[in-house]
Amino acid sequence: MTDVDLKGKRPTSPHVQNFAYKITLSMATSISHRVTGVGAYIGLFFLAYWLIALAIGPEAFETAQTLWGSILGRFVLFCFTWSLMHHMLGGIRHFLWDIPVMIEKPQIEFLYRATILGGFLLTVVIWIIGYAVM
Amino acid sequence: MKTSTKIIRGLGETHHGTEHHWMIRLTAFALVFLTIGFVIFVMAAAGSDYEQARALVGHPLVAIFLLLVIAVSGYHAYLGAITIPEDYFQNQLYRTLSKILNSFAAIVVCAALFFAVLKVAFGG
Ligand code: HEM
């Protein structure tokens, strides 16, 4: 007889247990790559709005420009910049692993951190340059 | 047991997994450069008035560049988004419906973007 308590703590399948999985960087970046991919998809519609407004005429374009230039508009664009940069770096990470290079455990962890940090860094740099040239 | 690679190659659930994987990598590679260019374009367009924006988008090189961005990102987004219902939906009806929605959304937004760029570029 194996020593299994059939009445009390019966073993459950991992997905039924609370906190069976620790949230790892790999999970977080996997889902964030997906979310930012969908974000970029939605970005195509934003771009369409701006370009169609330009194609329609001066009034429509002024409205679009005012909207994107507002605090809310800039905030959305800022988040969108981060989303795109995060997704791009995530994609480059995929390329590295496709080759494959940097596939040892510590290097993998390093790449996760580098792409997360890099996304924020690039976003800030882009906006600093953006304000400097405007 | 012997399985001929010839028979099974490229035959995943949807029968074009290999091609999907390759095309999303190919488009993603191009998108790295296109995205960098696109960020520069947005900086140039930010704060410009109507005439400036029309001149910018209407410049042949910029217009061609934008058409490339639209085509490649549209195809990449279409390919990328199709895996999401495949991952989350068991129900075949939901899967099919969301794939139809994805196809329509991608084609509609790309058609609109193409037309807008071309209209500005040809000065209509
Ligand atoms: C900036 C350059 C970009 C790179 C390097 C890139 C790279 C990638 C890669 C490698 C994948 C596949 C991930 C996997 O195999 O799980 C992917 C997925 C995806 N990408 Fe991109 N991408 C870029 C830009 C874009 C843009 C502009 C859009 C939308 C307009 C987009 C939308 C998506 C979507 C929706 C997915 C699917 C996400 C998923 O299945 O989890 N990407 N991207």
mmCIF file with all atom_site columns, N, CA and C in Angstrom, chain A residues 7-52:
data_model
loop_
_atom_site.group_PDB
_atom_site.id
_atom_site.type_symbol
_atom_site.label_atom_id
_atom_site.label_alt_id
_atom_site.label_comp_id
_atom_site.label_asym_id
_atom_site.label_entity_id
_atom_site.label_seq_id
_atom_site.pdbx_PDB_ins_code
_atom_site.Cartn_x
_atom_site.Cartn_y
_atom_site.Cartn_z
_atom_site.occupancy
_atom_site.B_iso_or_equiv
_atom_site.pdbx_formal_charge
_atom_site.auth_seq_id
_atom_site.auth_comp_id
_atom_site.auth_asym_id
_atom_site.auth_atom_id
_atom_site.pdbx_PDB_model_num
ATOM 1   N N  . LYS A 1 7  ? -8.711 10.648 1.822   1.00 0.00 ? 7  LYS A N  1
ATOM 2   C CA . LYS A 1 7  ? -9.845 11.426 2.324   1.00 0.00 ? 7  LYS A CA 1
ATOM 3   C C  . LYS A 1 7  ? -9.533 12.917 2.371   1.00 0.00 ? 7  LYS A C  1
ATOM 4   N N  . GLY A 1 8  ? -8.334 13.230 2.881   1.00 0.00 ? 8  GLY A N  1
ATOM 5   C CA . GLY A 1 8  ? -7.991 14.640 3.105   1.00 0.00 ? 8  GLY A CA 1
ATOM 6   C C  . GLY A 1 8  ? -7.332 15.287 1.912   1.00 0.00 ? 8  GLY A C  1
ATOM 7   N N  . LYS A 1 9  ? -6.027 15.331 1.928   1.00 0.00 ? 9  LYS A N  1
ATOM 8   C CA . LYS A 1 9  ? -5.305 16.068 0.887   1.00 0.00 ? 9  LYS A CA 1
ATOM 9   C C  . LYS A 1 9  ? -5.019 15.164 -0.305  1.00 0.00 ? 9  LYS A C  1
ATOM 10  N N  . ARG A 1 10 ? -5.981 15.021 -1.135  1.00 0.00 ? 10 ARG A N  1
ATOM 11  C CA . ARG A 1 10 ? -5.722 14.234 -2.326  1.00 0.00 ? 10 ARG A CA 1
ATOM 12  C C  . ARG A 1 10 ? -4.972 15.093 -3.333  1.00 0.00 ? 10 ARG A C  1
ATOM 13  N N  . PRO A 1 11 ? -4.080 14.458 -4.064  1.00 0.00 ? 11 PRO A N  1
ATOM 14  C CA . PRO A 1 11 ? -3.323 15.257 -5.036  1.00 0.00 ? 11 PRO A CA 1
ATOM 15  C C  . PRO A 1 11 ? -4.246 15.821 -6.113  1.00 0.00 ? 11 PRO A C  1
ATOM 16  N N  . THR A 1 12 ? -3.990 17.052 -6.495  1.00 0.00 ? 12 THR A N  1
ATOM 17  C CA . THR A 1 12 ? -4.791 17.656 -7.566  1.00 0.00 ? 12 THR A CA 1
ATOM 18  C C  . THR A 1 12 ? -3.881 17.983 -8.737  1.00 0.00 ? 12 THR A C  1
ATOM 19  N N  . SER A 1 13 ? -4.493 18.119 -9.859  1.00 0.00 ? 13 SER A N  1
ATOM 20  C CA . SER A 1 13 ? -3.778 18.501 -11.064 1.00 0.00 ? 13 SER A CA 1
ATOM 21  C C  . SER A 1 13 ? -3.202 19.912 -10.870 1.00 0.00 ? 13 SER A C  1
ATOM 22  N N  . PRO A 1 14 ? -2.001 20.191 -11.379 1.00 0.00 ? 14 PRO A N  1
ATOM 23  C CA . PRO A 1 14 ? -1.362 21.488 -11.100 1.00 0.00 ? 14 PRO A CA 1
ATOM 24  C C  . PRO A 1 14 ? -2.252 22.689 -11.408 1.00 0.00 ? 14 PRO A C  1
ATOM 25  N N  . HIS A 1 15 ? -3.060 22.610 -12.459 1.00 0.00 ? 15 HIS A N  1
ATOM 26  C CA . HIS A 1 15 ? -3.825 23.798 -12.814 1.00 0.00 ? 15 HIS A CA 1
ATOM 27  C C  . HIS A 1 15 ? -4.958 24.077 -11.830 1.00 0.00 ? 15 HIS A C  1
ATOM 28  N N  . VAL A 1 16 ? -5.259 23.107 -10.968 1.00 0.00 ? 16 VAL A N  1
ATOM 29  C CA . VAL A 1 16 ? -6.294 23.310 -9.970  1.00 0.00 ? 16 VAL A CA 1
ATOM 30  C C  . VAL A 1 16 ? -5.709 23.918 -8.691  1.00 0.00 ? 16 VAL A C  1
ATOM 31  N N  . GLN A 1 17 ? -4.416 23.693 -8.485  1.00 0.00 ? 17 GLN A N  1
ATOM 32  C CA . GLN A 1 17 ? -3.788 24.199 -7.264  1.00 0.00 ? 17 GLN A CA 1
ATOM 33  C C  . GLN A 1 17 ? -3.569 25.704 -7.371  1.00 0.00 ? 17 GLN A C  1
ATOM 34  N N  . ASN A 1 18 ? -3.811 26.390 -6.255  1.00 0.00 ? 18 ASN A N  1
ATOM 35  C CA . ASN A 1 18 ? -3.496 27.811 -6.220  1.00 0.00 ? 18 ASN A CA 1
ATOM 36  C C  . ASN A 1 18 ? -1.997 27.988 -6.188  1.00 0.00 ? 18 ASN A C  1
ATOM 37  N N  . PHE A 1 19 ? -1.510 28.945 -6.948  1.00 0.00 ? 19 PHE A N  1
ATOM 38  C CA . PHE A 1 19 ? -0.092 29.277 -6.947  1.00 0.00 ? 19 PHE A CA 1
ATOM 39  C C  . PHE A 1 19 ? 0.793  28.074 -7.256  1.00 0.00 ? 19 PHE A C  1
ATOM 40  N N  . ALA A 1 20 ? 0.292  27.194 -8.104  1.00 0.00 ? 20 ALA A N  1
ATOM 41  C CA . ALA A 1 20 ? 1.100  26.047 -8.479  1.00 0.00 ? 20 ALA A CA 1
ATOM 42  C C  . ALA A 1 20 ? 2.318  26.518 -9.271  1.00 0.00 ? 20 ALA A C  1
ATOM 43  N N  . TYR A 1 21 ? 2.140  27.594 -10.013 1.00 0.00 ? 21 TYR A N  1
ATOM 44  C CA . TYR A 1 21 ? 3.242  28.127 -10.802 1.00 0.00 ? 21 TYR A CA 1
ATOM 45  C C  . TYR A 1 21 ? 3.673  29.470 -10.251 1.00 0.00 ? 21 TYR A C  1
ATOM 46  N N  . LYS A 1 22 ? 4.951  29.660 -10.193 1.00 0.00 ? 22 LYS A N  1
ATOM 47  C CA . LYS A 1 22 ? 5.473  30.963 -9.846  1.00 0.00 ? 22 LYS A CA 1
ATOM 48  C C  . LYS A 1 22 ? 5.486  31.754 -11.156 1.00 0.00 ? 22 LYS A C  1
ATOM 49  N N  . ILE A 1 23 ? 5.055  33.016 -11.087 1.00 0.00 ? 23 ILE A N  1
ATOM 50  C CA . ILE A 1 23 ? 5.111  33.834 -12.298 1.00 0.00 ? 23 ILE A CA 1
ATOM 51  C C  . ILE A 1 23 ? 6.577  34.110 -12.614 1.00 0.00 ? 23 ILE A C  1
ATOM 52  N N  . THR A 1 24 ? 6.999  33.670 -13.764 1.00 0.00 ? 24 THR A N  1
ATOM 53  C CA . THR A 1 24 ? 8.397  33.870 -14.133 1.00 0.00 ? 24 THR A CA 1
ATOM 54  C C  . THR A 1 24 ? 8.503  34.967 -15.185 1.00 0.00 ? 24 THR A C  1
ATOM 55  N N  . LEU A 1 25 ? 9.733  35.444 -15.397 1.00 0.00 ? 25 LEU A N  1
ATOM 56  C CA . LEU A 1 25 ? 9.962  36.448 -16.429 1.00 0.00 ? 25 LEU A CA 1
ATOM 57  C C  . LEU A 1 25 ? 9.551  35.931 -17.791 1.00 0.00 ? 25 LEU A C  1
ATOM 58  N N  . SER A 1 26 ? 9.758  34.636 -18.004 1.00 0.00 ? 26 SER A N  1
ATOM 59  C CA . SER A 1 26 ? 9.420  34.082 -19.314 1.00 0.00 ? 26 SER A CA 1
ATOM 60  C C  . SER A 1 26 ? 7.923  34.142 -19.566 1.00 0.00 ? 26 SER A C  1
ATOM 61  N N  . MET A 1 27 ? 7.119  33.886 -18.515 1.00 0.00 ? 27 MET A N  1
ATOM 62  C CA . MET A 1 27 ? 5.665  33.994 -18.683 1.00 0.00 ? 27 MET A CA 1
ATOM 63  C C  . MET A 1 27 ? 5.267  35.439 -18.943 1.00 0.00 ? 27 MET A C  1
ATOM 64  N N  . ALA A 1 28 ? 5.840  36.334 -18.128 1.00 0.00 ? 28 ALA A N  1
ATOM 65  C CA . ALA A 1 28 ? 5.468  37.740 -18.239 1.00 0.00 ? 28 ALA A CA 1
ATOM 66  C C  . ALA A 1 28 ? 5.802  38.288 -19.624 1.00 0.00 ? 28 ALA A C  1
ATOM 67  N N  . THR A 1 29 ? 6.989  37.952 -20.141 1.00 0.00 ? 29 THR A N  1
ATOM 68  C CA . THR A 1 29 ? 7.369  38.491 -21.451 1.00 0.00 ? 29 THR A CA 1
ATOM 69  C C  . THR A 1 29 ? 6.618  37.791 -22.576 1.00 0.00 ? 29 THR A C  1
ATOM 70  N N  . SER A 1 30 ? 6.263  36.535 -22.350 1.00 0.00 ? 30 SER A N  1
ATOM 71  C CA . SER A 1 30 ? 5.481  35.838 -23.372 1.00 0.00 ? 30 SER A CA 1
ATOM 72  C C  . SER A 1 30 ? 4.143  36.529 -23.568 1.00 0.00 ? 30 SER A C  1
ATOM 73  N N  . ILE A 1 31 ? 3.479  36.825 -22.460 1.00 0.00 ? 31 ILE A N  1
ATOM 74  C CA . ILE A 1 31 ? 2.162  37.458 -22.584 1.00 0.00 ? 31 ILE A CA 1
ATOM 75  C C  . ILE A 1 31 ? 2.304  38.918 -23.010 1.00 0.00 ? 31 ILE A C  1
ATOM 76  N N  . SER A 1 32 ? 3.370  39.589 -22.544 1.00 0.00 ? 32 SER A N  1
ATOM 77  C CA . SER A 1 32 ? 3.500  41.000 -22.937 1.00 0.00 ? 32 SER A CA 1
ATOM 78  C C  . SER A 1 32 ? 3.835  41.117 -24.419 1.00 0.00 ? 32 SER A C  1
ATOM 79  N N  . HIS A 1 33 ? 4.523  40.115 -24.979 1.00 0.00 ? 33 HIS A N  1
ATOM 80  C CA . HIS A 1 33 ? 4.772  40.151 -26.423 1.00 0.00 ? 33 HIS A CA 1
ATOM 81  C C  . HIS A 1 33 ? 3.449  40.062 -27.183 1.00 0.00 ? 33 HIS A C  1
ATOM 82  N N  . ARG A 1 34 ? 2.574  39.236 -26.673 1.00 0.00 ? 34 ARG A N  1
ATOM 83  C CA . ARG A 1 34 ? 1.263  39.060 -27.303 1.00 0.00 ? 34 ARG A CA 1
ATOM 84  C C  . ARG A 1 34 ? 0.421  40.329 -27.167 1.00 0.00 ? 34 ARG A C  1
ATOM 85  N N  . VAL A 1 35 ? 0.374  40.873 -25.950 1.00 0.00 ? 35 VAL A N  1
ATOM 86  C CA . VAL A 1 35 ? -0.433 42.076 -25.719 1.00 0.00 ? 35 VAL A CA 1
ATOM 87  C C  . VAL A 1 35 ? 0.080  43.251 -26.551 1.00 0.00 ? 35 VAL A C  1
ATOM 88  N N  . THR A 1 36 ? 1.407  43.415 -26.612 1.00 0.00 ? 36 THR A N  1
ATOM 89  C CA . THR A 1 36 ? 1.949  44.533 -27.388 1.00 0.00 ? 36 THR A CA 1
ATOM 90  C C  . THR A 1 36 ? 1.761  44.296 -28.889 1.00 0.00 ? 36 THR A C  1
ATOM 91  N N  . GLY A 1 37 ? 1.728  43.029 -29.315 1.00 0.00 ? 37 GLY A N  1
ATOM 92  C CA . GLY A 1 37 ? 1.428  42.725 -30.718 1.00 0.00 ? 37 GLY A CA 1
ATOM 93  C C  . GLY A 1 37 ? 0.025  43.189 -31.074 1.00 0.00 ? 37 GLY A C  1
ATOM 94  N N  . VAL A 1 38 ? -0.929 42.886 -30.187 1.00 0.00 ? 38 VAL A N  1
ATOM 95  C CA . VAL A 1 38 ? -2.304 43.343 -30.406 1.00 0.00 ? 38 VAL A CA 1
ATOM 96  C C  . VAL A 1 38 ? -2.348 44.876 -30.337 1.00 0.00 ? 38 VAL A C  1
ATOM 97  N N  . GLY A 1 39 ? -1.546 45.446 -29.446 1.00 0.00 ? 39 GLY A N  1
ATOM 98  C CA . GLY A 1 39 ? -1.470 46.912 -29.353 1.00 0.00 ? 39 GLY A CA 1
ATOM 99  C C  . GLY A 1 39 ? -1.030 47.526 -30.669 1.00 0.00 ? 39 GLY A C  1
ATOM 100 N N  . ALA A 1 40 ? -0.030 46.917 -31.300 1.00 0.00 ? 40 ALA A N  1
ATOM 101 C CA . ALA A 1 40 ? 0.446  47.435 -32.592 1.00 0.00 ? 40 ALA A CA 1
ATOM 102 C C  . ALA A 1 40 ? -0.622 47.277 -33.670 1.00 0.00 ? 40 ALA A C  1
ATOM 103 N N  . TYR A 1 41 ? -1.373 46.202 -33.574 1.00 0.00 ? 41 TYR A N  1
ATOM 104 C CA . TYR A 1 41 ? -2.492 45.961 -34.510 1.00 0.00 ? 41 TYR A CA 1
ATOM 105 C C  . TYR A 1 41 ? -3.490 47.122 -34.397 1.00 0.00 ? 41 TYR A C  1
ATOM 106 N N  . ILE A 1 42 ? -3.858 47.451 -33.140 1.00 0.00 ? 42 ILE A N  1
ATOM 107 C CA . ILE A 1 42 ? -4.773 48.566 -32.906 1.00 0.00 ? 42 ILE A CA 1
ATOM 108 C C  . ILE A 1 42 ? -4.145 49.870 -33.409 1.00 0.00 ? 42 ILE A C  1
ATOM 109 N N  . GLY A 1 43 ? -2.816 49.969 -33.287 1.00 0.00 ? 43 GLY A N  1
ATOM 110 C CA . GLY A 1 43 ? -2.100 51.152 -33.773 1.00 0.00 ? 43 GLY A CA 1
ATOM 111 C C  . GLY A 1 43 ? -2.338 51.410 -35.254 1.00 0.00 ? 43 GLY A C  1
ATOM 112 N N  . LEU A 1 44 ? -2.522 50.332 -36.024 1.00 0.00 ? 44 LEU A N  1
ATOM 113 C CA . LEU A 1 44 ? -2.807 50.499 -37.455 1.00 0.00 ? 44 LEU A CA 1
ATOM 114 C C  . LEU A 1 44 ? -4.094 51.300 -37.656 1.00 0.00 ? 44 LEU A C  1
ATOM 115 N N  . PHE A 1 45 ? -5.069 51.076 -36.769 1.00 0.00 ? 45 PHE A N  1
ATOM 116 C CA . PHE A 1 45 ? -6.340 51.813 -36.877 1.00 0.00 ? 45 PHE A CA 1
ATOM 117 C C  . PHE A 1 45 ? -6.137 53.287 -36.511 1.00 0.00 ? 45 PHE A C  1
ATOM 118 N N  . PHE A 1 46 ? -5.298 53.543 -35.506 1.00 0.00 ? 46 PHE A N  1
ATOM 119 C CA . PHE A 1 46 ? -4.972 54.931 -35.153 1.00 0.00 ? 46 PHE A CA 1
ATOM 120 C C  . PHE A 1 46 ? -4.329 55.639 -36.338 1.00 0.00 ? 46 PHE A C  1
ATOM 121 N N  . LEU A 1 47 ? -3.378 54.941 -36.954 1.00 0.00 ? 47 LEU A N  1
ATOM 122 C CA . LEU A 1 47 ? -2.679 55.513 -38.110 1.00 0.00 ? 47 LEU A CA 1
ATOM 123 C C  . LEU A 1 47 ? -3.671 55.778 -39.237 1.00 0.00 ? 47 LEU A C  1
ATOM 124 N N  . ALA A 1 48 ? -4.616 54.837 -39.415 1.00 0.00 ? 48 ALA A N  1
ATOM 125 C CA . ALA A 1 48 ? -5.617 54.997 -40.467 1.00 0.00 ? 48 ALA A CA 1
ATOM 126 C C  . ALA A 1 48 ? -6.437 56.259 -40.210 1.00 0.00 ? 48 ALA A C  1
ATOM 127 N N  . TYR A 1 49 ? -6.813 56.494 -38.957 1.00 0.00 ? 49 TYR A N  1
ATOM 128 C CA . TYR A 1 49 ? -7.583 57.686 -38.632 1.00 0.00 ? 49 TYR A CA 1
ATOM 129 C C  . TYR A 1 49 ? -6.817 58.944 -39.040 1.00 0.00 ? 49 TYR A C  1
ATOM 130 N N  . TRP A 1 50 ? -5.550 58.987 -38.677 1.00 0.00 ? 50 TRP A N  1
ATOM 131 C CA . TRP A 1 50 ? -4.731 60.177 -38.971 1.00 0.00 ? 50 TRP A CA 1
ATOM 132 C C  . TRP A 1 50 ? -4.585 60.386 -40.478 1.00 0.00 ? 50 TRP A C  1
ATOM 133 N N  . LEU A 1 51 ? -4.279 59.311 -41.210 1.00 0.00 ? 51 LEU A N  1
ATOM 134 C CA . LEU A 1 51 ? -4.050 59.430 -42.652 1.00 0.00 ? 51 LEU A CA 1
ATOM 135 C C  . LEU A 1 51 ? -5.340 59.727 -43.417 1.00 0.00 ? 51 LEU A C  1
ATOM 136 N N  . ILE A 1 52 ? -6.459 59.131 -42.971 1.00 0.00 ? 52 ILE A N  1
ATOM 137 C CA . ILE A 1 52 ? -7.736 59.411 -43.643 1.00 0.00 ? 52 ILE A CA 1
ATOM 138 C C  . ILE A 1 52 ? -8.116 60.874 -43.413 1.00 0.00 ? 52 ILE A C  1
#
